Tab-separated table of C-alpha atoms in Angstrom:
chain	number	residue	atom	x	y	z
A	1	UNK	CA	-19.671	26.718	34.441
A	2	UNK	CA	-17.304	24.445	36.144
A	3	UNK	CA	-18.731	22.891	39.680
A	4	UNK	CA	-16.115	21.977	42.106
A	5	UNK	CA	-13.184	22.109	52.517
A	6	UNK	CA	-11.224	19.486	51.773
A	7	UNK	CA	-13.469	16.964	53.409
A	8	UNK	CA	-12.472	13.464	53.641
A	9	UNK	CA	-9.507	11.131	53.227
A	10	UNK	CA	-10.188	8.064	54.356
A	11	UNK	CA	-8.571	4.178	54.124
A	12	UNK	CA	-7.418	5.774	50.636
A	13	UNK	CA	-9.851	7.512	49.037
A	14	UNK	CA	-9.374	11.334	48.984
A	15	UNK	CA	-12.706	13.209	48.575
A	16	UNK	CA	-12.722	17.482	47.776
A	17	UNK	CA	-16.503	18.959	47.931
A	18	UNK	CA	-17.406	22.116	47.316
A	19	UNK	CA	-18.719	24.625	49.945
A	20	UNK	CA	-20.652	27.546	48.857
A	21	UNK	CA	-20.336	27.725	44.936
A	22	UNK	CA	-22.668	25.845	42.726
A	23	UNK	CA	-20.131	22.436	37.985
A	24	UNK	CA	-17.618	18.720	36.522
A	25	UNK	CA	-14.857	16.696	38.169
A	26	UNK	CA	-11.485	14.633	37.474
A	27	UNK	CA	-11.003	11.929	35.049
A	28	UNK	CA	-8.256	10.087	35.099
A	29	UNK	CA	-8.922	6.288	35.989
A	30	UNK	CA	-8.564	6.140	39.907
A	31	UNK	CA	-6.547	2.940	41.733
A	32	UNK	CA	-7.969	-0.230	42.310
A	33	UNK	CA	-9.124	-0.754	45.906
A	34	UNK	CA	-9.358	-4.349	47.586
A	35	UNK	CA	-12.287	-2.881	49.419
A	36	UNK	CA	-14.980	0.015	50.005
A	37	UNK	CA	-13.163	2.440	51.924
A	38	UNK	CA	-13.649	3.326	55.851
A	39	UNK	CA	-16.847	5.737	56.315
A	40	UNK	CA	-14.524	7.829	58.850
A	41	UNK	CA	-12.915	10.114	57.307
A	42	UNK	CA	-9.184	10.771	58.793
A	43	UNK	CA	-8.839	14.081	61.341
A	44	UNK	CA	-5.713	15.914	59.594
A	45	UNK	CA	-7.413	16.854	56.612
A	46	UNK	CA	-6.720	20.537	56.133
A	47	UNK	CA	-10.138	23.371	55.690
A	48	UNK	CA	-10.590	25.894	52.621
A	49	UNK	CA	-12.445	28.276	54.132
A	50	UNK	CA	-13.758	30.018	51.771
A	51	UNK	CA	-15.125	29.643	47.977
A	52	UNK	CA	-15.021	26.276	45.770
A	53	UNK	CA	-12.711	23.059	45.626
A	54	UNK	CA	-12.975	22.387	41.579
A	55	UNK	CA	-10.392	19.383	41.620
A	56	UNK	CA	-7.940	17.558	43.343
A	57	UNK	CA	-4.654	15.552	41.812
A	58	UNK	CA	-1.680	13.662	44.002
A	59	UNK	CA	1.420	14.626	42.165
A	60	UNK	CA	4.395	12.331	43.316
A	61	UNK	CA	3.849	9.874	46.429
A	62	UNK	CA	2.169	12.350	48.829
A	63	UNK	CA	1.349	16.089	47.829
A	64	UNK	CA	-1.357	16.499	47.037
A	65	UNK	CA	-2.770	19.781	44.617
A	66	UNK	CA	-5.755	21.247	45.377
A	67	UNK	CA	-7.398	23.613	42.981
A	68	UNK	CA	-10.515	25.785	42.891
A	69	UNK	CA	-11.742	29.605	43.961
A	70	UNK	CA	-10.846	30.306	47.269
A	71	UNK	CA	-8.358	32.677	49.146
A	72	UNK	CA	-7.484	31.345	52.772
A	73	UNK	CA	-6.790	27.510	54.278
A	74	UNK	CA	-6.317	26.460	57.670
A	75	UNK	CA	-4.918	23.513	59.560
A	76	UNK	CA	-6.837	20.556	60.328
A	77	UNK	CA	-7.714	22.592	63.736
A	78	UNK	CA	-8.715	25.638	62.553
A	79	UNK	CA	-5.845	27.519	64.217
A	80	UNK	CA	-3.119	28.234	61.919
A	81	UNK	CA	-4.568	30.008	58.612
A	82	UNK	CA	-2.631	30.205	55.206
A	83	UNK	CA	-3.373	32.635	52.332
A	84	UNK	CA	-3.620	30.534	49.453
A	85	UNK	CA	-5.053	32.033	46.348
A	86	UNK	CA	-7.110	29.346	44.134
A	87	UNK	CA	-4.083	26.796	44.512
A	88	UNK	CA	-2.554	25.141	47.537
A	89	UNK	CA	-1.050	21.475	48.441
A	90	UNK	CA	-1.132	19.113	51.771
A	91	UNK	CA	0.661	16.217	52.856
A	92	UNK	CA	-1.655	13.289	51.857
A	93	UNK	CA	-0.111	11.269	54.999
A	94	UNK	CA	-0.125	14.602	57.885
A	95	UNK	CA	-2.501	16.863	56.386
A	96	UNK	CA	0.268	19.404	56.515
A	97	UNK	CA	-0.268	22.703	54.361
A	98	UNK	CA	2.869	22.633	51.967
A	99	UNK	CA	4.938	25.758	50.704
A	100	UNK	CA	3.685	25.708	47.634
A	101	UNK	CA	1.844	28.710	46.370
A	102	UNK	CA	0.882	30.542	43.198
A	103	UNK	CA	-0.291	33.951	42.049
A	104	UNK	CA	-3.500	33.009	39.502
A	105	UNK	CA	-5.762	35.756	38.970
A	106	UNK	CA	-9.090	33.344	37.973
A	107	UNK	CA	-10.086	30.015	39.162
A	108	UNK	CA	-8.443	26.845	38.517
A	109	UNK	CA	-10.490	23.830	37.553
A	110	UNK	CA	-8.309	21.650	36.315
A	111	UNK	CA	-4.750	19.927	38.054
A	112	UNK	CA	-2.229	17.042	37.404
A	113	UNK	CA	0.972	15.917	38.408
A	114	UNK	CA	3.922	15.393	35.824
A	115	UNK	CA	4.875	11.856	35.600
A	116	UNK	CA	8.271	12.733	37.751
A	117	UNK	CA	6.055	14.378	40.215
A	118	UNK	CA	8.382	17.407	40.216
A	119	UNK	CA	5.421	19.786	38.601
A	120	UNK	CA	1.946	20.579	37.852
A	121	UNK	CA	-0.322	21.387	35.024
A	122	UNK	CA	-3.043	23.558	36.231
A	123	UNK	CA	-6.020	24.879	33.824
A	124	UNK	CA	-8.579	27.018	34.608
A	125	UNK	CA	-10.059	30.469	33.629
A	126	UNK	CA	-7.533	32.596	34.533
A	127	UNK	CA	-5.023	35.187	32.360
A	128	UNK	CA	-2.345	35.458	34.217
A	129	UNK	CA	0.444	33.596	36.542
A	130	UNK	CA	2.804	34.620	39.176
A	131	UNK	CA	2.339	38.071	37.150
A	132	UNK	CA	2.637	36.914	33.524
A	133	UNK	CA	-0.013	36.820	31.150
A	134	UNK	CA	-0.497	32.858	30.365
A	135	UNK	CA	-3.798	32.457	29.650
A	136	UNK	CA	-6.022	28.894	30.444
A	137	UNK	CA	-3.019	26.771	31.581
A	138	UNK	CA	0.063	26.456	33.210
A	139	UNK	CA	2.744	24.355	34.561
A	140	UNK	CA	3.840	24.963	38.019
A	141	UNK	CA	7.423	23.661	40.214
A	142	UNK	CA	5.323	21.583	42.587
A	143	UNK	CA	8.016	22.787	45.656
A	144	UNK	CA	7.602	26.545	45.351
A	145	UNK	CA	4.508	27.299	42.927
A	146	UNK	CA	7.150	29.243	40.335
A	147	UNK	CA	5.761	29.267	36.565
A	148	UNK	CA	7.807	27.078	34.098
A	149	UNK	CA	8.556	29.624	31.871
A	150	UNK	CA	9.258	27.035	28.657
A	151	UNK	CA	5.738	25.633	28.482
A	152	UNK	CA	4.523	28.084	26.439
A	153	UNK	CA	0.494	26.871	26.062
A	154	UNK	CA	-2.479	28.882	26.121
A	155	UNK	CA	-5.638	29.765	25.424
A	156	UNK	CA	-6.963	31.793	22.969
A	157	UNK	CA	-10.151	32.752	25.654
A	158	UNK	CA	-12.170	30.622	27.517
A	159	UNK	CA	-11.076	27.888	29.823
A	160	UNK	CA	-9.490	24.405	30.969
A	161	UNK	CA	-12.050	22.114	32.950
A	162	UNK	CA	-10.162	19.136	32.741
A	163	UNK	CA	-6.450	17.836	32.724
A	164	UNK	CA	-5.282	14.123	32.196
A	165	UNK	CA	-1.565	13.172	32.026
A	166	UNK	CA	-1.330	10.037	29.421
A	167	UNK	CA	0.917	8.135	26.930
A	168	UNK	CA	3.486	10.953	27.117
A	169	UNK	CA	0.672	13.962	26.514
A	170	UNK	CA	-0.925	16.127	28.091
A	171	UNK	CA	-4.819	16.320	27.561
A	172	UNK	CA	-6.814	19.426	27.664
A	173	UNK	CA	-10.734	19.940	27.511
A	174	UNK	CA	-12.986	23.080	28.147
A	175	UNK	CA	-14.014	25.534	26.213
A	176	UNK	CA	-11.475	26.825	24.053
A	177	UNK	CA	-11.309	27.154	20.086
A	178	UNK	CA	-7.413	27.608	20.480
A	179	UNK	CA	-4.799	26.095	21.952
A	180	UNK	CA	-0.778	25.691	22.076
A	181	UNK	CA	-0.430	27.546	18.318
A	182	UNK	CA	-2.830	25.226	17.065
A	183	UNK	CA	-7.001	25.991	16.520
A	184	UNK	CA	-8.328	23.311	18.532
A	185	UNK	CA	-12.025	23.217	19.673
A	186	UNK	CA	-12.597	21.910	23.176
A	187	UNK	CA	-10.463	19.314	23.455
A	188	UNK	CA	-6.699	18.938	22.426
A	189	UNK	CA	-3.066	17.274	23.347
A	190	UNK	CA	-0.392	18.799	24.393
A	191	UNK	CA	3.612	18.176	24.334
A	192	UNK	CA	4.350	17.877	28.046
A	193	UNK	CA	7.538	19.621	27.856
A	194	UNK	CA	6.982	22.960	25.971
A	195	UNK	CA	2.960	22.896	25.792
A	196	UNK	CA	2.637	22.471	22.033
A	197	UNK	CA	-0.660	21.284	20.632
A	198	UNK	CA	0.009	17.873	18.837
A	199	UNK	CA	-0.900	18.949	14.691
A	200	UNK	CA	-1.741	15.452	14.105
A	201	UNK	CA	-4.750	15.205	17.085
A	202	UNK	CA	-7.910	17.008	16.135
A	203	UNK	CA	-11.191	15.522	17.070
A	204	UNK	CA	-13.288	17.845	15.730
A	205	UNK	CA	-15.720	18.358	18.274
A	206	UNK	CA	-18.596	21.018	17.072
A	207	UNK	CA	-22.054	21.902	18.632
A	208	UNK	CA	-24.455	23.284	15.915
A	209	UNK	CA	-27.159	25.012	17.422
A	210	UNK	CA	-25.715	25.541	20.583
A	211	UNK	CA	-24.007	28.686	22.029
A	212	UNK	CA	-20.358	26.734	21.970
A	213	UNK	CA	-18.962	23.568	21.722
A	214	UNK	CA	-17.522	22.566	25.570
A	215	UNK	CA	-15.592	19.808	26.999
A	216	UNK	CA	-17.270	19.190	30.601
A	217	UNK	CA	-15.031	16.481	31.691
A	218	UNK	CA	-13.290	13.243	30.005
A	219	UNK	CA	-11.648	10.721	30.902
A	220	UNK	CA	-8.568	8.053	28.994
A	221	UNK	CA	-8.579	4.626	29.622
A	222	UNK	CA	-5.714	2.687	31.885
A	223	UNK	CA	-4.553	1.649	28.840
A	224	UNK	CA	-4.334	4.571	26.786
A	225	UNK	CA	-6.396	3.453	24.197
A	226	UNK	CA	-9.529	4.930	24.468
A	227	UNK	CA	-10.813	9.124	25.372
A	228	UNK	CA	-14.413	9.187	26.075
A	229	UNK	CA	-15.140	13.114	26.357
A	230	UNK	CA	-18.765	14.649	27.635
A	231	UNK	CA	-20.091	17.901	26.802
A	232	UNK	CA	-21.928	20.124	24.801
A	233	UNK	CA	-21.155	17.968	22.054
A	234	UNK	CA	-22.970	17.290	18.735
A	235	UNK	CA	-20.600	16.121	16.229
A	236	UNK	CA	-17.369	14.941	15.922
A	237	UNK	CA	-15.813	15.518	12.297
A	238	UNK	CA	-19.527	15.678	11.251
A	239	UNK	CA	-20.624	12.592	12.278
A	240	UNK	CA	-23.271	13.432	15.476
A	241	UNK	CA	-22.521	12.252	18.764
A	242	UNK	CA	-24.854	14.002	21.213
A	243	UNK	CA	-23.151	15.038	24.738
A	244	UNK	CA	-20.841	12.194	24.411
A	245	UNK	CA	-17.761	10.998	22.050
A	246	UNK	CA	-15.809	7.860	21.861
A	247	UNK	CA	-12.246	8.305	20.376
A	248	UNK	CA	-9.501	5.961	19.562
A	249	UNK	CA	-6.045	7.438	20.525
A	250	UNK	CA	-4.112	4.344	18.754
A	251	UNK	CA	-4.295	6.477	15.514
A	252	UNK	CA	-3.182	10.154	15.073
A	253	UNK	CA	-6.419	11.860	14.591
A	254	UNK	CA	-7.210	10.715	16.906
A	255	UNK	CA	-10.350	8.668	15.369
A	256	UNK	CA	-13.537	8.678	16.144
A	257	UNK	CA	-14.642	5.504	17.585
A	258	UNK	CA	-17.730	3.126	16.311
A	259	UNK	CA	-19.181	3.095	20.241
A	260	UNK	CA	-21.878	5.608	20.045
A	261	UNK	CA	-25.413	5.841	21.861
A	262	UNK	CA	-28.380	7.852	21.784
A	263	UNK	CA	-28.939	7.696	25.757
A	264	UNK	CA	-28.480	11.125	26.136
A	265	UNK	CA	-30.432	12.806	23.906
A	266	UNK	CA	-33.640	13.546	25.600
A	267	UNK	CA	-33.695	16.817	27.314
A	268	UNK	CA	-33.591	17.873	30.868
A	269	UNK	CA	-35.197	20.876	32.316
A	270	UNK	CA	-34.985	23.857	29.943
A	271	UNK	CA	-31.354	25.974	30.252
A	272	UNK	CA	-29.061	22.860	29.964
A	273	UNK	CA	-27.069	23.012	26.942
A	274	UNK	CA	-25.243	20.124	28.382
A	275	UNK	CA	-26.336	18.088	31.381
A	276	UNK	CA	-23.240	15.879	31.514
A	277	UNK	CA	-20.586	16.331	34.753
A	278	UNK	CA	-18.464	13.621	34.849
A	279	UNK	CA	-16.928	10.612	33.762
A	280	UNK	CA	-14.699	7.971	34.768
A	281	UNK	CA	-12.559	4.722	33.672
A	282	UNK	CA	-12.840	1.058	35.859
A	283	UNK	CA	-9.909	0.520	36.956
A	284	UNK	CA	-9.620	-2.437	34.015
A	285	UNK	CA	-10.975	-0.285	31.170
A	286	UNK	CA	-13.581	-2.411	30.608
A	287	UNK	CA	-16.325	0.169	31.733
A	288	UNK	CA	-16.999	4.024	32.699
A	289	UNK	CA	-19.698	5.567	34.077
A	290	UNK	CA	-21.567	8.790	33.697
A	291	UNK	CA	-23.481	11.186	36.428
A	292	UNK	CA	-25.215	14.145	35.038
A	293	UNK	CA	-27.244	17.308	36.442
A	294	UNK	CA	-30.373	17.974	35.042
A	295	UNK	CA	-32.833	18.670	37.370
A	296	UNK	CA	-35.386	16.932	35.775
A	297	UNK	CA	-36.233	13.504	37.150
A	298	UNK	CA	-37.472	10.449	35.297
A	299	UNK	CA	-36.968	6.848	35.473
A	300	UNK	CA	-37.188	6.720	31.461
A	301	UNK	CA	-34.598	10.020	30.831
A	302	UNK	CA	-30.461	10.394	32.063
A	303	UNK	CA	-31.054	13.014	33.738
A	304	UNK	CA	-29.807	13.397	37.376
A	305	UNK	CA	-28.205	9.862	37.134
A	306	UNK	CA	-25.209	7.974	37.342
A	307	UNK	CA	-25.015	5.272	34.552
A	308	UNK	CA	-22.566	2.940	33.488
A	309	UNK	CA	-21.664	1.811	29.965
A	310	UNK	CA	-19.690	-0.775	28.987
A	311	UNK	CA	-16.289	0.197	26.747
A	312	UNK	CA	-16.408	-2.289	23.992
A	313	UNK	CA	-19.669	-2.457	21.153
A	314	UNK	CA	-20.145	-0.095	18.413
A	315	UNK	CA	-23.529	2.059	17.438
A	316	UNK	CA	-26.650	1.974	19.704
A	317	UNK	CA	-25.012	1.605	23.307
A	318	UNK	CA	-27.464	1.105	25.957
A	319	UNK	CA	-26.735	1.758	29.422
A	320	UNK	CA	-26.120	-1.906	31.735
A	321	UNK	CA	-27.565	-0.013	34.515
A	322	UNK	CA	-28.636	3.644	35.672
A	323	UNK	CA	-29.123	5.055	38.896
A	324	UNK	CA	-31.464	7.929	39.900
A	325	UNK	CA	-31.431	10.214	42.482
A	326	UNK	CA	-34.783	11.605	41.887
A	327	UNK	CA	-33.762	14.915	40.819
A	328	UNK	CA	-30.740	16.249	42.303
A	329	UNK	CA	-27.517	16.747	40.476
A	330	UNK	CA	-24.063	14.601	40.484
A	331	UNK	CA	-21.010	16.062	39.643
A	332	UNK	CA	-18.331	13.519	40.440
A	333	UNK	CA	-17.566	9.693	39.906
A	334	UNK	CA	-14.017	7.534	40.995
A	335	UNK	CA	-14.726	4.090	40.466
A	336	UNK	CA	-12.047	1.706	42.516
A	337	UNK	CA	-13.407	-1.854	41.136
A	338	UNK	CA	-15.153	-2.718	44.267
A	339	UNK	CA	-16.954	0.643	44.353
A	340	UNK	CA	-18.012	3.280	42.142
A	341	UNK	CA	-18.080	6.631	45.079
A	342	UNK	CA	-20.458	9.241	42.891
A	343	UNK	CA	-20.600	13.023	44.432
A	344	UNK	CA	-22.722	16.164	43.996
A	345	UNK	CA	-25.527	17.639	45.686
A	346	UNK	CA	-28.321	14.556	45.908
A	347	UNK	CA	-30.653	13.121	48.667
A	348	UNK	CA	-31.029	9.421	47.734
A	349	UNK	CA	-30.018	7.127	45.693
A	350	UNK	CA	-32.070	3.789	43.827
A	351	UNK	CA	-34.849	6.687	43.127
A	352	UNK	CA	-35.930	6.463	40.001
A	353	UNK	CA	-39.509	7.072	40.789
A	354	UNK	CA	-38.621	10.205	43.612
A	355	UNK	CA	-39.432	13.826	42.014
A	356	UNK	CA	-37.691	16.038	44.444
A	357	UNK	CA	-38.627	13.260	46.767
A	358	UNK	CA	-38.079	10.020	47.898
A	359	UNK	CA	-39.628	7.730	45.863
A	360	UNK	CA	-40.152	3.580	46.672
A	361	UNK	CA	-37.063	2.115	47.056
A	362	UNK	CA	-35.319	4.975	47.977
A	363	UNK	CA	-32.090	5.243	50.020
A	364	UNK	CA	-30.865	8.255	51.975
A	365	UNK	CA	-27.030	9.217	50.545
A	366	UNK	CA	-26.622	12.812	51.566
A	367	UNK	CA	-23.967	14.327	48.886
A	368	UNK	CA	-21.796	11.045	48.659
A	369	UNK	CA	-22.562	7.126	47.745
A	370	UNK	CA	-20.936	4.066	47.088
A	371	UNK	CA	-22.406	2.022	44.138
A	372	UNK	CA	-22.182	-1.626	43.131
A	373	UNK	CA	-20.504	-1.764	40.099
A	374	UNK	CA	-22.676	-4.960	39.388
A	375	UNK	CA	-26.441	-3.793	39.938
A	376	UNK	CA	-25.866	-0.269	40.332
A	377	UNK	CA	-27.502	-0.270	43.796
A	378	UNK	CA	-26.440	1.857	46.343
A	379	UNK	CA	-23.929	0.080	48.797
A	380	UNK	CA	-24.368	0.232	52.519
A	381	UNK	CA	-21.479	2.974	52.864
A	382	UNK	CA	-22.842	5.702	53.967
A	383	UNK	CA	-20.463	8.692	55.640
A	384	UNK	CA	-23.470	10.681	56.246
A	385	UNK	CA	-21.921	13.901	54.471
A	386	UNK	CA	-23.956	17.132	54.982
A	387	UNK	CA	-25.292	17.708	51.783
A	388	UNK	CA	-24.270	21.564	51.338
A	389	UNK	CA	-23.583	22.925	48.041
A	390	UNK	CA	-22.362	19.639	46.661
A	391	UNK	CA	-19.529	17.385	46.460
A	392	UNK	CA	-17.235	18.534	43.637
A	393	UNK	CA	-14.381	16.428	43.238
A	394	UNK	CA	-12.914	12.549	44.242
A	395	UNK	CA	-9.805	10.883	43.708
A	396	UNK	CA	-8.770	7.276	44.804
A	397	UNK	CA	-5.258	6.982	45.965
């Protein structure tokens, strides 16, 4: 299942968390910030009321798409109220709730903004749009919400859970075995303009032994070069990659890349076919990291950690650092260069040794954190979040 108010926007960082749903988040590499943003979040922010944020994306140079399962909005005061059915957009400068709406009947997990910034590619579990069956994903006129009847993409069942705009594509992952007339398991690309699935770009992605392969979240590197998906994966064109896959997208198949490790395949608690939630790019490309769920805690297993992993190296990747929260999930990671912000529905942080507690050398970091990119240490940023449900979704702007 895909985890995802509107909660904080602060000094540039834009932050969606989840309210009363309990799972991944977005991937795209996030800006480069000069500094750790302010701990007070801005006033104007607009309130779902109701239901789950699942993701967030900032199509052109200030609206900002908000997806998820909800029904009703408000204004930043809580006085003027807006039915708004899974989908709705805000002024990223005024907070302002924005015409745009759209009839979806599922939720939508996935958004992002065309590179003119004139639509939107939503993905999610839903069948049908503004009325017309179009199954799993969409693109939307950003202004009024009206389906663009030409891109013709869909799902054969299933779902999108994640949506990345690069290199001319569009990227899909979830947990689909079809996709824009071509059989595509869990992860495909798409032509931007009329939704085709690209014949060439098959990675291959199966999960023997497991109830279905699924793309949890993935992210593409600044540079294009380089897809790392997470997942119930096992193999990738029969070569095993457990729960996470390198790929090269400089070739057509794309190919599978030499970077592999094995960090991931000790198992959580029982019931997790897949423990991984997110995963984002550095700014630079030249490292991503990984939080996972779990519920499981152990300063020698991945689970319930954010980790980071450096992009170049072949077979046998360790981890440069992990950090523990002692047994509460993350769901969400945006990494701005001086800060690596990691959401979802933990205590502490630096608790590697905590088992549903805090352990020695544990920091409280209700539901949001700010890591060093360096030692992995919590920094001092602290917001204070109440922890609720979890925070679902982050995006640097």
């Amino acid at each position: 299942m895909r985890r995802r108010p509107i909660a904080a926007a602060a000094a540039g960082l834009l932050a969606a968390f989840a309210m009363n749903v309990a799972a991944a988040a977005p991937a795209a590499a996030d800006l480069a910030h000069p500094r750790t943003v302010s701990a007070n979040p801005v006033d104007y922010t607009p309130h779902v009321l109701d239901g789950t944020v699942w993701d967030v994306a900032l199509v052109g140079a200030r609206t900002v798409v908000v997806a998820g399962d909800f029904s009703e909005v408000s204004d930043a005061a809580g006085k003027v109220f807006y039915d708004r059915g899974n989908l709705f957009a805000y002024d990223l400068y005024t907070g302002a709730v924005l015409p745009f709406t759209a009839k979806v009947d599922g939720p939508v997990y996935a958004v992002a903004g065309s590179p003119d910034g004139a639509t939107v590619y939503v993905g999610g579990s839903f069948r049908k749009v503004n009325g017309t069956p179009q199954r799993g994903i969409a693109r939307l006129a950003v202004g009024t919400g009206v389906r663009d009847a030409t891109f013709t993409a869909q799902l054969n069942w299933g779902d999108t859970r994640e949506l990345v705009v690069s290199g001319g594509w569009l990227y899909a992952g979830g947990t689909f075995t079809a996709i824009g007339g071509q059989n595509r398991t869990a992860l495909a690309r798409l032509n931007l303009t009329n939704g085709a699935a690209d014949p060439a770009f098959d990675a291959k992605i199966t999960a023997p032994g497991l109830s279905r392969a699924r793309v949890e979240d993935f992210a593409i590197s600044p540079d294009g070069k380089r897809l790392v998906a997470v997942g119930a994966i096992r193999q990738s064109g029969g070569v095993r990659r457990t729960q996470i896959a390198m790929f090269d997208l400089t070739v057509p198949g794309p190919g599978l890349a030499a970077w592999s490790t094995d960090a991931y395949t000790s198992a959580c608690r029982a019931g997790f076919e897949t423990y991984m939630r997110g995963v984002d790019f550095s700014p630079d490309g030249s490292y991503f990291i990984v939080v996972t769920t779990g519920r499981a805690s152990h300063p020698k297993r991945m689970c319930d950690t954010a980790a980071r992993f450096n992009t170049a190296g072949a077979a046998g990747q360790l981890p440069v650092w992990v950090n523990h929260t002692g047994g509460d999930s993350l769901y969400t990671v945006s990494i701005t260069g001086v800060s690596i912000y990691v959401g979802g529905h933990q205590r502490w942080h630096n608790n590697p040794f905590g088992r549903e507690t805090a352990g020695k050398g544990a920091v409280a970091r209700e539901g949001i954190a700010a890591l060093d990119p360096v030692t992995g240490l919590a920094q001092p940023w602290n917001p204070t979040r109440a922890r609720g449900v979890g925070a679902r979704a982050m995006l640097a702007t």
